[in-house]
CSV table of C-alpha atoms in Angstrom, one decimal:
chain,number,residue,atom,x,y,z
A,367,MET,CA,1.0,102.4,34.4
A,368,ILE,CA,-0.4,102.1,31.0
A,369,ALA,CA,1.9,104.4,28.9
A,370,HIS,CA,4.3,102.5,29.6
A,371,HIS,CA,4.0,99.6,28.5
A,372,ILE,CA,2.9,100.8,25.4
A,373,MET,CA,6.1,101.0,22.3
A,374,PRO,CA,6.5,104.4,20.6
A,375,ASN,CA,6.4,104.3,16.9
A,376,ALA,CA,9.9,104.4,15.9
A,377,ASN,CA,10.3,101.2,18.0
A,378,LYS,CA,7.4,99.6,16.2
A,379,ALA,CA,8.9,99.6,13.3
A,380,GLN,CA,12.3,98.9,13.5
A,381,SER,CA,11.2,96.0,15.5
A,382,LYS,CA,9.3,94.6,12.4
A,383,LEU,CA,12.6,94.6,10.4
A,384,ASN,CA,14.1,93.1,12.4
A,385,ALA,CA,11.1,90.1,12.3
A,386,GLN,CA,11.2,90.2,9.2
A,387,SER,CA,15.0,90.3,8.4
A,388,ASP,CA,14.9,87.3,11.1
A,389,SER,CA,12.3,85.5,9.1
A,390,SER,CA,14.0,85.2,5.9
A,391,GLN,CA,17.1,84.1,7.2
A,392,PHE,CA,15.1,81.2,8.7
A,393,GLN,CA,13.4,80.8,5.5
A,394,LEU,CA,16.8,80.7,4.5
A,395,ASP,CA,18.2,78.6,6.5
A,396,ALA,CA,15.6,76.1,6.5
A,397,GLU,CA,16.0,75.6,2.5
A,398,SER,CA,19.6,75.2,2.8
A,399,ASP,CA,18.9,72.6,5.5
A,400,HIS,CA,16.8,70.7,3.1
A,401,HIS,CA,19.1,70.8,0.3
A,402,GLN,CA,21.5,69.3,2.4
A,403,SER,CA,18.6,66.5,3.6
A,404,GLN,CA,18.2,66.4,0.1
A,405,GLU,CA,21.4,65.9,-1.0
A,406,LEU,CA,22.5,62.7,1.9
A,407,PHE,CA,19.3,61.5,1.3
A,408,THR,CA,20.2,61.0,-2.8
A,409,THR,CA,23.7,59.8,-1.6
A,410,GLY,CA,22.9,57.4,0.4
A,411,LEU,CA,20.0,56.1,-1.5
A,412,GLU,CA,22.5,55.6,-4.1
A,413,ASP,CA,24.7,53.1,-1.5
A,414,VAL,CA,21.6,51.3,-0.9
A,415,GLN,CA,19.3,51.3,-4.0
A,416,HIS,CA,20.6,48.5,-5.6
A,417,GLU,CA,20.1,46.3,-2.1
A,418,ASP,CA,16.9,47.3,-1.6
A,419,VAL,CA,16.0,46.5,-5.2
A,420,GLN,CA,16.6,43.3,-4.4
A,421,THR,CA,14.7,43.0,-0.9
A,422,LEU,CA,11.8,44.7,-2.6
A,423,GLN,CA,11.9,42.0,-5.3
A,424,ASN,CA,13.0,38.9,-2.5
A,425,ALA,CA,9.7,40.3,-0.8
A,426,ASN,CA,6.7,39.9,-3.8
A,427,ILE,CA,9.4,36.0,-4.7
A,428,VAL,CA,7.7,35.0,-1.5
A,429,ARG,CA,4.3,36.3,-1.1
A,430,LYS,CA,4.1,35.1,-4.5
A,431,LYS,CA,4.8,31.3,-3.0
A,432,ALA,CA,3.4,31.7,0.3
A,433,THR,CA,0.0,33.3,-1.8
A,434,SER,CA,0.4,29.7,-4.5
A,435,THR,CA,1.0,27.8,-1.4
A,436,MET,CA,-1.6,28.6,0.5
A,437,GLN,CA,-4.1,28.3,-2.9
A,438,ASN,CA,-2.8,24.3,-3.1
A,439,SER,CA,-2.7,23.6,0.7
A,440,ASN,CA,-5.9,24.7,0.8
A,441,ALA,CA,-6.5,22.6,-2.6
A,442,ASP,CA,-4.6,20.1,-1.7
A,443,ALA,CA,-6.9,19.6,1.5
A,444,GLN,CA,-9.8,19.8,-0.6
A,445,CYS,CA,-8.3,16.9,-2.7
A,446,TYR,CA,-8.1,15.3,0.8
A,447,ARG,CA,-11.7,15.6,1.9
A,448,ASP,CA,-12.9,14.7,-2.1
A,449,SER,CA,-10.3,11.4,-1.9
A,450,ALA,CA,-11.8,10.0,2.1
A,451,HIS,CA,-15.1,11.5,0.5
A,452,ALA,CA,-14.6,8.3,-2.4
A,453,ALA,CA,-13.1,5.7,-0.1
A,454,SER,CA,-16.2,5.7,1.9
A,455,ARG,CA,-19.1,6.6,-0.4
A,456,GLU,CA,-17.2,2.4,-2.0
A,457,LEU,CA,-17.3,1.6,1.3
A,458,ALA,CA,-20.5,1.9,1.8
A,459,GLN,CA,-21.4,0.6,-1.5
A,460,LEU,CA,-19.5,-2.6,-0.9
A,461,ARG,CA,-20.6,-3.3,2.2
A,462,ALA,CA,-24.0,-2.7,1.1
A,463,GLU,CA,-24.2,-5.1,-2.0
A,464,VAL,CA,-22.6,-7.9,-0.1
A,465,ARG,CA,-24.6,-7.4,3.1
A,466,ASN,CA,-26.1,-11.8,2.1
A,467,ALA,CA,-23.4,-12.9,0.8
A,468,SER,CA,-21.4,-15.6,2.2
A,469,GLU,CA,-17.8,-15.0,3.2
A,470,PRO,CA,-15.6,-14.6,0.3
A,471,LEU,CA,-12.5,-16.6,-0.2
A,472,VAL,CA,-9.2,-15.0,-0.7
A,473,PHE,CA,-6.1,-17.2,-1.9
A,474,GLY,CA,-2.8,-15.9,-1.5
A,475,GLY,CA,1.4,-16.7,-1.2
A,476,ILE,CA,4.2,-15.7,-2.9
A,477,GLY,CA,4.8,-16.5,-6.1
A,478,ASP,CA,5.8,-19.7,-7.2
A,479,SER,CA,3.9,-21.5,-4.3
A,480,GLY,CA,1.9,-23.5,-6.2
A,481,THR,CA,-1.5,-21.3,-5.4
A,482,ARG,CA,-2.5,-22.5,-9.6
A,483,ALA,CA,-3.5,-26.0,-8.1
A,484,VAL,CA,-5.5,-24.9,-5.2
A,485,ALA,CA,-7.1,-22.2,-7.3
A,486,TYR,CA,-7.7,-25.4,-9.4
A,487,LEU,CA,-8.8,-27.3,-6.3
A,488,VAL,CA,-10.9,-25.1,-4.4
A,489,THR,CA,-12.7,-24.4,-8.1
A,490,GLN,CA,-13.4,-28.2,-7.7
A,491,LEU,CA,-14.9,-27.9,-4.9
A,492,GLY,CA,-17.4,-25.2,-5.8
A,493,VAL,CA,-15.9,-22.0,-5.0
A,494,TRP,CA,-16.9,-19.3,-7.7
A,495,MET,CA,-13.4,-17.6,-8.3
A,496,GLY,CA,-14.4,-16.0,-11.9
A,497,LYS,CA,-14.6,-17.2,-15.1
A,498,TYR,CA,-11.9,-19.2,-16.4
A,499,GLY,CA,-10.6,-17.9,-19.4
A,500,GLU,CA,-12.7,-14.3,-19.3
A,501,THR,CA,-12.1,-13.4,-15.2
A,502,VAL,CA,-9.7,-15.4,-15.0
A,503,LYS,CA,-6.8,-16.4,-16.9
A,504,LYS,CA,-6.3,-19.4,-18.5
A,505,ASP,CA,-2.3,-19.9,-17.9
A,506,SER,CA,-1.5,-18.6,-13.7
A,507,ARG,CA,-5.5,-18.9,-12.4
A,508,ASP,CA,-5.1,-15.7,-11.0
A,509,SER,CA,-7.9,-12.9,-11.6
A,510,ARG,CA,-8.1,-10.2,-13.8
A,511,LEU,CA,-10.1,-8.3,-12.4
A,512,PHE,CA,-7.3,-8.1,-9.2
A,513,ILE,CA,-4.4,-7.4,-11.9
A,514,ASN,CA,-6.5,-5.0,-14.6
A,515,GLY,CA,-7.6,-2.5,-11.8
A,516,PHE,CA,-10.1,-0.3,-10.8
A,517,ASN,CA,-10.4,4.1,-11.2
A,518,THR,CA,-10.0,6.1,-7.8
A,519,VAL,CA,-10.3,9.7,-7.5
A,520,ALA,CA,-6.7,10.9,-6.2
A,521,CYS,CA,-5.0,13.8,-6.4
A,522,ASP,CA,-3.3,15.7,-9.5
A,523,GLU,CA,-0.1,18.0,-9.8
A,524,ASP,CA,-2.2,21.1,-8.8
A,525,GLY,CA,-3.8,19.2,-6.0
A,526,VAL,CA,-7.4,18.6,-8.0
A,527,SER,CA,-9.3,16.6,-7.5
A,528,THR,CA,-9.4,13.8,-10.9
A,529,VAL,CA,-10.8,10.6,-11.7
A,530,GLU,CA,-7.4,8.5,-12.7
A,531,GLY,CA,-7.6,6.0,-15.4
A,532,VAL,CA,-7.4,2.0,-14.1
A,533,VAL,CA,-5.4,1.4,-11.2
A,534,LYS,CA,-3.1,-1.0,-10.4
A,535,SER,CA,-3.2,-2.8,-7.4
A,536,TYR,CA,0.7,-1.7,-7.0
A,537,VAL,CA,0.0,1.5,-6.9
A,538,PHE,CA,-0.9,1.7,-3.6
A,539,TYR,CA,0.6,-2.0,-2.6
A,540,SER,CA,4.3,-0.2,-3.0
A,541,ARG,CA,3.3,2.9,-1.3
A,542,SER,CA,2.4,0.7,1.6
A,543,LEU,CA,4.9,-1.2,1.7
A,544,ALA,CA,7.9,1.2,1.2
A,545,PRO,CA,6.5,3.3,4.7
A,546,CYS,CA,6.0,0.5,6.9
A,547,GLY,CA,9.0,-2.5,6.0
A,548,SER,CA,6.5,-4.9,6.6
A,549,LEU,CA,2.8,-7.2,5.0
A,550,ALA,CA,2.2,-6.4,7.9
A,551,TYR,CA,1.2,-2.6,7.7
A,552,ASN,CA,-1.5,-0.6,8.7
A,553,GLN,CA,-3.3,2.9,8.3
A,554,SER,CA,-0.7,5.0,11.0
A,555,CYS,CA,2.8,3.5,9.6
A,556,ILE,CA,1.6,5.0,6.1
A,557,ALA,CA,1.0,8.2,7.2
A,558,ASN,CA,-0.4,9.4,3.6
A,559,GLU,CA,-4.1,9.6,3.9
A,560,LEU,CA,-3.9,10.0,0.0
A,561,THR,CA,-2.5,6.3,-0.3
A,562,TRP,CA,-5.2,4.7,2.4
A,563,ASN,CA,-7.9,6.0,0.6
A,564,ARG,CA,-6.7,5.3,-2.7
A,565,GLY,CA,-6.5,1.3,-1.9
A,566,THR,CA,-9.6,1.9,0.2
A,567,GLN,CA,-11.3,3.1,-3.2
A,568,TRP,CA,-9.4,-0.1,-4.9
A,569,THR,CA,-10.5,-2.9,-2.8
A,570,SER,CA,-13.5,-2.3,-2.5
A,571,SER,CA,-14.8,-2.2,-6.2
A,572,LEU,CA,-12.8,-5.2,-5.9
A,573,PHE,CA,-14.8,-6.4,-4.9
A,574,ARG,CA,-18.2,-5.2,-5.4
A,575,THR,CA,-17.6,-6.4,-8.9
A,576,LEU,CA,-16.1,-9.9,-7.7
A,577,TRP,CA,-19.8,-10.3,-6.5
A,578,ARG,CA,-21.5,-9.0,-8.8
A,579,ASP,CA,-19.3,-11.5,-11.8
A,580,THR,CA,-21.0,-13.9,-9.2
A,581,LYS,CA,-24.3,-13.2,-8.7
A,582,THR,CA,-24.0,-12.9,-13.2
A,583,TYR,CA,-22.6,-16.6,-13.7
A,584,THR,CA,-23.2,-18.9,-10.6
A,585,PRO,CA,-27.5,-18.9,-11.2
A,586,LYS,CA,-26.6,-19.8,-14.4
A,587,ALA,CA,-28.1,-24.0,-14.6
A,588,ALA,CA,-24.8,-24.8,-16.2
A,589,ASN,CA,-23.3,-23.9,-12.8
A,590,GLN,CA,-25.6,-24.5,-10.7
A,591,GLU,CA,-24.9,-28.0,-9.2
A,592,MET,CA,-20.9,-26.8,-8.9
A,593,TYR,CA,-21.4,-23.7,-7.3
A,594,ALA,CA,-24.7,-24.2,-6.0
A,595,PHE,CA,-23.3,-23.7,-2.4
A,596,GLY,CA,-23.2,-19.7,-3.1
A,597,LEU,CA,-18.8,-19.8,-1.7
A,598,TRP,CA,-17.2,-17.0,-3.9
A,599,GLY,CA,-13.7,-15.6,-3.9
A,600,PHE,CA,-10.7,-14.5,-6.3
A,601,LYS,CA,-6.7,-16.1,-6.1
A,602,HIS,CA,-3.4,-14.0,-6.6
A,603,PRO,CA,-0.5,-14.5,-5.3
A,604,ARG,CA,-0.3,-11.0,-4.2
A,605,ALA,CA,-3.9,-10.4,-2.4
A,606,SER,CA,-1.4,-11.2,0.3
A,607,PHE,CA,0.2,-7.8,-0.4
A,608,ILE,CA,-3.0,-6.2,-0.4
A,609,LEU,CA,-4.4,-7.7,2.8
A,610,PRO,CA,-4.8,-4.7,5.5
A,611,TYR,CA,-7.0,-3.5,2.9
A,612,ILE,CA,-9.3,-6.4,2.6
A,613,ASN,CA,-9.6,-6.8,5.8
A,614,HIS,CA,-10.8,-3.2,5.7
A,615,VAL,CA,-13.4,-2.8,3.7
A,616,LEU,CA,-14.3,-6.0,5.1
A,617,ASP,CA,-14.4,-5.6,8.7
A,618,GLY,CA,-12.9,-9.2,9.1
A,619,ASN,CA,-15.7,-11.1,6.7
A,620,PHE,CA,-14.0,-12.8,5.2
A,621,LYS,CA,-11.5,-16.4,4.8
A,622,TYR,CA,-8.0,-16.1,4.0
A,623,VAL,CA,-6.0,-19.0,2.7
A,624,HIS,CA,-1.9,-18.4,2.6
A,625,ILE,CA,0.0,-20.8,0.5
A,626,VAL,CA,3.3,-21.4,1.2
A,627,ARG,CA,6.0,-24.1,-0.5
A,628,ASP,CA,9.1,-25.1,1.0
A,629,GLY,CA,11.7,-21.6,0.9
A,630,ARG,CA,14.5,-23.1,-0.8
A,631,ASP,CA,13.0,-24.9,-3.7
A,632,ILE,CA,11.5,-20.6,-4.4
A,633,ALA,CA,14.9,-19.8,-3.8
A,634,ALA,CA,16.8,-21.6,-6.2
A,635,GLY,CA,13.7,-22.2,-8.8
A,636,ASP,CA,13.8,-20.3,-12.1
A,637,ASN,CA,11.0,-17.4,-11.0
A,638,GLN,CA,12.1,-15.1,-9.8
A,639,TYR,CA,9.9,-12.6,-10.9
A,640,PHE,CA,8.4,-12.1,-7.7
A,641,PHE,CA,11.8,-11.4,-5.8
A,642,ASN,CA,12.4,-9.3,-8.8
A,643,SER,CA,9.7,-6.1,-8.5
A,644,ILE,CA,9.1,-6.5,-4.5
A,645,CYS,CA,12.7,-6.8,-3.2
A,646,LYS,CA,13.3,-2.8,-3.6
A,647,LYS,CA,9.5,-2.2,-2.1
A,648,TYR,CA,10.5,-3.8,0.5
A,649,HIS,CA,14.1,-3.6,1.7
A,650,GLY,CA,14.2,-0.4,-0.5
A,651,PRO,CA,15.9,0.5,-3.3
A,652,ASP,CA,19.8,1.4,-2.0
A,653,SER,CA,19.7,-2.5,0.4
A,654,GLU,CA,22.4,-4.9,-0.5
A,655,LEU,CA,19.8,-7.4,0.9
A,656,CYS,CA,17.9,-7.2,-3.1
A,657,THR,CA,21.2,-9.1,-4.7
A,658,ASP,CA,21.1,-11.8,-6.9
A,659,LYS,CA,21.9,-14.1,-3.8
A,660,TYR,CA,19.8,-17.3,-2.8
A,661,GLU,CA,20.5,-15.9,0.9
A,662,ASN,CA,18.7,-12.4,0.0
A,663,LYS,CA,16.0,-14.9,-1.7
A,664,LEU,CA,15.6,-17.4,1.1
A,665,GLU,CA,15.9,-14.7,3.7
A,666,LEU,CA,12.6,-12.6,2.1
A,667,TRP,CA,10.5,-15.6,1.2
A,668,ALA,CA,10.6,-15.5,5.2
A,669,ARG,CA,10.8,-12.5,5.9
A,670,LEU,CA,7.3,-12.0,3.8
A,671,ASN,CA,6.0,-15.3,5.6
A,672,LEU,CA,5.9,-13.7,9.0
A,673,ASP,CA,4.6,-11.1,8.4
A,674,ILE,CA,1.2,-12.7,6.8
A,675,LEU,CA,1.6,-14.5,9.7
A,676,ARG,CA,2.4,-11.8,12.5
A,677,PHE,CA,-0.9,-10.1,10.3
A,678,ALA,CA,-3.2,-12.8,11.0
A,679,ARG,CA,-2.7,-13.6,15.0
A,680,GLU,CA,-3.0,-9.7,15.1
A,681,HIS,CA,-5.9,-9.4,13.7
A,682,PHE,CA,-7.9,-12.6,12.6
A,683,ASP,CA,-9.4,-15.3,14.5
A,684,PRO,CA,-7.6,-19.0,14.1
A,685,LYS,CA,-10.9,-19.6,11.9
A,686,GLN,CA,-11.1,-17.6,8.7
A,687,PHE,CA,-7.1,-18.1,8.2
A,688,MET,CA,-5.9,-20.8,7.5
A,689,VAL,CA,-1.8,-21.5,5.8
A,690,VAL,CA,-2.0,-24.4,3.0
A,691,ARG,CA,1.8,-26.2,2.2
A,692,ILE,CA,2.1,-27.6,-1.5
A,693,GLU,CA,4.2,-30.3,0.5
A,694,ASP,CA,1.7,-31.7,1.7
A,695,PHE,CA,-0.9,-32.2,-1.3
A,696,VAL,CA,2.0,-33.6,-3.2
A,697,LEU,CA,2.5,-36.6,0.1
A,698,GLY,CA,-1.7,-36.7,-0.5
A,699,ASP,CA,-2.7,-36.6,2.0
A,700,PRO,CA,-6.3,-37.0,2.3
A,701,ASN,CA,-6.9,-35.5,5.8
A,702,CYS,CA,-5.4,-32.1,4.2
A,703,PHE,CA,-7.5,-31.4,1.1
A,704,GLN,CA,-10.5,-32.0,3.6
A,705,ARG,CA,-9.3,-30.1,5.8
A,706,LEU,CA,-9.4,-27.4,3.4
A,707,ALA,CA,-12.7,-28.7,2.0
A,708,ASP,CA,-13.8,-27.5,4.9
A,709,PHE,CA,-12.5,-25.0,5.9
A,710,SER,CA,-14.1,-23.5,2.2
A,711,GLY,CA,-17.5,-25.0,3.4
A,712,THR,CA,-17.7,-26.8,0.7
A,713,SER,CA,-20.2,-29.9,1.1
A,714,ARG,CA,-18.9,-33.7,2.4
A,715,ALA,CA,-20.4,-35.4,-1.0
A,716,ARG,CA,-18.5,-32.3,-3.2
A,717,ALA,CA,-15.6,-33.2,-1.7
A,718,ASP,CA,-15.5,-36.9,-1.9
A,719,ILE,CA,-15.4,-36.6,-5.0
A,720,VAL,CA,-12.8,-34.5,-5.7
A,721,ILE,CA,-10.4,-35.0,-3.4
A,722,GLY,CA,-9.4,-38.4,-4.5
A,723,LYS,CA,-8.8,-37.1,-8.3
A,724,SER,CA,-6.8,-34.7,-6.8
A,725,ILE,CA,-5.1,-37.0,-5.1
A,726,ARG,CA,-3.5,-37.8,-8.5
A,727,LEU,CA,-2.9,-34.6,-9.5
A,728,PHE,CA,-0.7,-33.6,-7.2
A,729,THR,CA,1.1,-36.8,-6.4
A,730,VAL,CA,2.7,-37.0,-9.7
A,731,LYS,CA,4.6,-33.7,-9.1
A,732,LYS,CA,7.0,-34.6,-6.6
A,733,ASP,CA,10.0,-34.3,-7.7
A,734,ARG,CA,9.4,-31.1,-8.3
A,735,TYR,CA,9.6,-30.4,-4.5
A,736,PHE,CA,11.8,-31.4,-2.0
A,737,GLY,CA,14.4,-30.5,-3.6
A,738,ASN,CA,14.7,-33.2,-5.6
A,739,LYS,CA,15.6,-30.5,-9.0
A,740,TYR,CA,19.0,-29.8,-7.2
A,741,SER,CA,21.9,-32.2,-6.6
A,742,ALA,CA,22.8,-33.6,-3.4
A,743,THR,CA,25.5,-30.8,-3.0
A,744,GLN,CA,23.4,-28.4,-4.1
A,745,ARG,CA,20.7,-29.9,-1.3
A,746,ARG,CA,23.2,-30.1,1.5
A,747,GLU,CA,24.8,-25.8,1.0
A,748,PHE,CA,20.7,-24.4,0.8
A,749,SER,CA,20.0,-26.5,4.0
A,750,GLN,CA,23.4,-24.9,5.3
A,751,VAL,CA,21.9,-21.6,4.3
A,752,ALA,CA,18.4,-21.8,6.1
A,753,ALA,CA,19.9,-22.7,8.4
A,754,GLY,CA,22.5,-20.7,9.5
A,755,ASN,CA,19.9,-17.6,9.1
A,756,PRO,CA,17.7,-17.0,12.2
A,757,ILE,CA,15.2,-15.3,10.1
A,758,VAL,CA,14.5,-17.9,7.7
A,759,ARG,CA,14.9,-20.7,10.5
A,760,ARG,CA,11.7,-19.0,13.0
A,761,ALA,CA,10.1,-19.4,9.4
A,762,ASN,CA,10.6,-22.7,9.0
A,763,HIS,CA,9.1,-23.4,12.4
A,764,ALA,CA,6.9,-21.3,12.1
A,765,LEU,CA,5.4,-23.2,9.5
A,766,GLY,CA,5.9,-27.2,10.2
A,767,TYR,CA,9.2,-27.0,7.4
A,768,GLY,CA,12.5,-29.2,8.3
A,769,ILE,CA,15.6,-28.8,7.5
A,770,ASP,CA,17.1,-32.1,6.8
A,771,PRO,CA,15.2,-34.3,5.5
A,772,TRP,CA,14.2,-31.9,3.6
A,773,GLN,CA,10.4,-32.0,4.4
A,774,PRO,CA,7.6,-31.0,6.2
A,775,VAL,CA,7.8,-32.5,10.0
A,776,ALA,CA,4.5,-32.8,10.8
A,777,SER,CA,1.1,-33.8,9.1
A,778,CYS,CA,-1.4,-30.9,8.4
A,779,SER,CA,-3.9,-32.5,10.3
A,780,GLU,CA,-1.6,-32.4,14.0
A,781,ILE,CA,-0.6,-28.7,13.6
A,782,PRO,CA,-4.1,-27.1,12.1
A,783,THR,CA,-3.4,-23.7,13.1
A,784,PHE,CA,-0.6,-22.6,12.1
A,785,GLY,CA,1.0,-19.1,13.4
A,786,PHE,CA,-1.9,-19.7,16.2
A,787,SER,CA,0.2,-21.9,18.2
């Protein structure tokens, strides 16, 4: 059995030679396969090399962009946090400083409505509106503090927090108007935290500066007689454009006086700066409603005033909001003067002194109102436009203006809560 399994020597030698031959052939076959594969690979690479290199380059670009986007996103997120923190800090500082102050009075309106005359009147009634010629402009009695602006924390092009230079109010209110299409905007429709934070910082700085200005000047002996009531505020027509911010930073603790004038007079007047500078922010840059037409100017007047009334209804108590029709003062109704004096918080004694003198100052300007500057034909045409536009009709009704005759349909004392009734 064992002999059967033992190979003779000759057989062993032949087997070895056969194995070597098979091994050599296998090596040759393997080398041949390798060379063929290499040739195929090289040929294939030549065919796709351009596409692969381009793909790799594109992949690198995408990767770099993704990294950059992530870095920018992180920077933007930090910048948003910094902006929000600055807004909270300014807000807390404001509320701490004005904790013991009386409620400020804010006077706004649509340009050319008579805000200047009302600002003069309430100053005489004892409301500190700023130092005339310094923080208050001599020609318009607008607040220079509102005009000049304040520093705010925002984001630069790289998403890095930076303290901006002096920022004007239009920077944030125009970016609030554009997405919302209304003066009655809010934080949610703005949908831009940086805009809201910038406006919060700015408005907080405004009232903190106004209050410091009040505390600096009103205690002086020369001012004590007129400004002994602790009343303070400011006037600027475009205060109406930042009412949502004012309401936010003061937590509703202020009074707002909205001054109006018949839209037919405003739309036909010489001062169209308000329309020219605001319309495209309100309606959009390409809106046909912003072409230089009388009906467009009248409709913008109506829309802006209706926005204010809507915001007031939604956010104000009737006791903190008043509409003043300038025509009521021009007509010389003493009850309308007294109504504003009571709303402002001045004393009856002070009001009695001021109102008599003020009535004469207003009534001498009657020829500038009620369409008196225009021909009978023009007045008729303007009234037809007003009567034919439903938005204008709504505004006239809400504000108590008649179409014919061209004057208020009722005394201010008969409609004490404009927009709420």
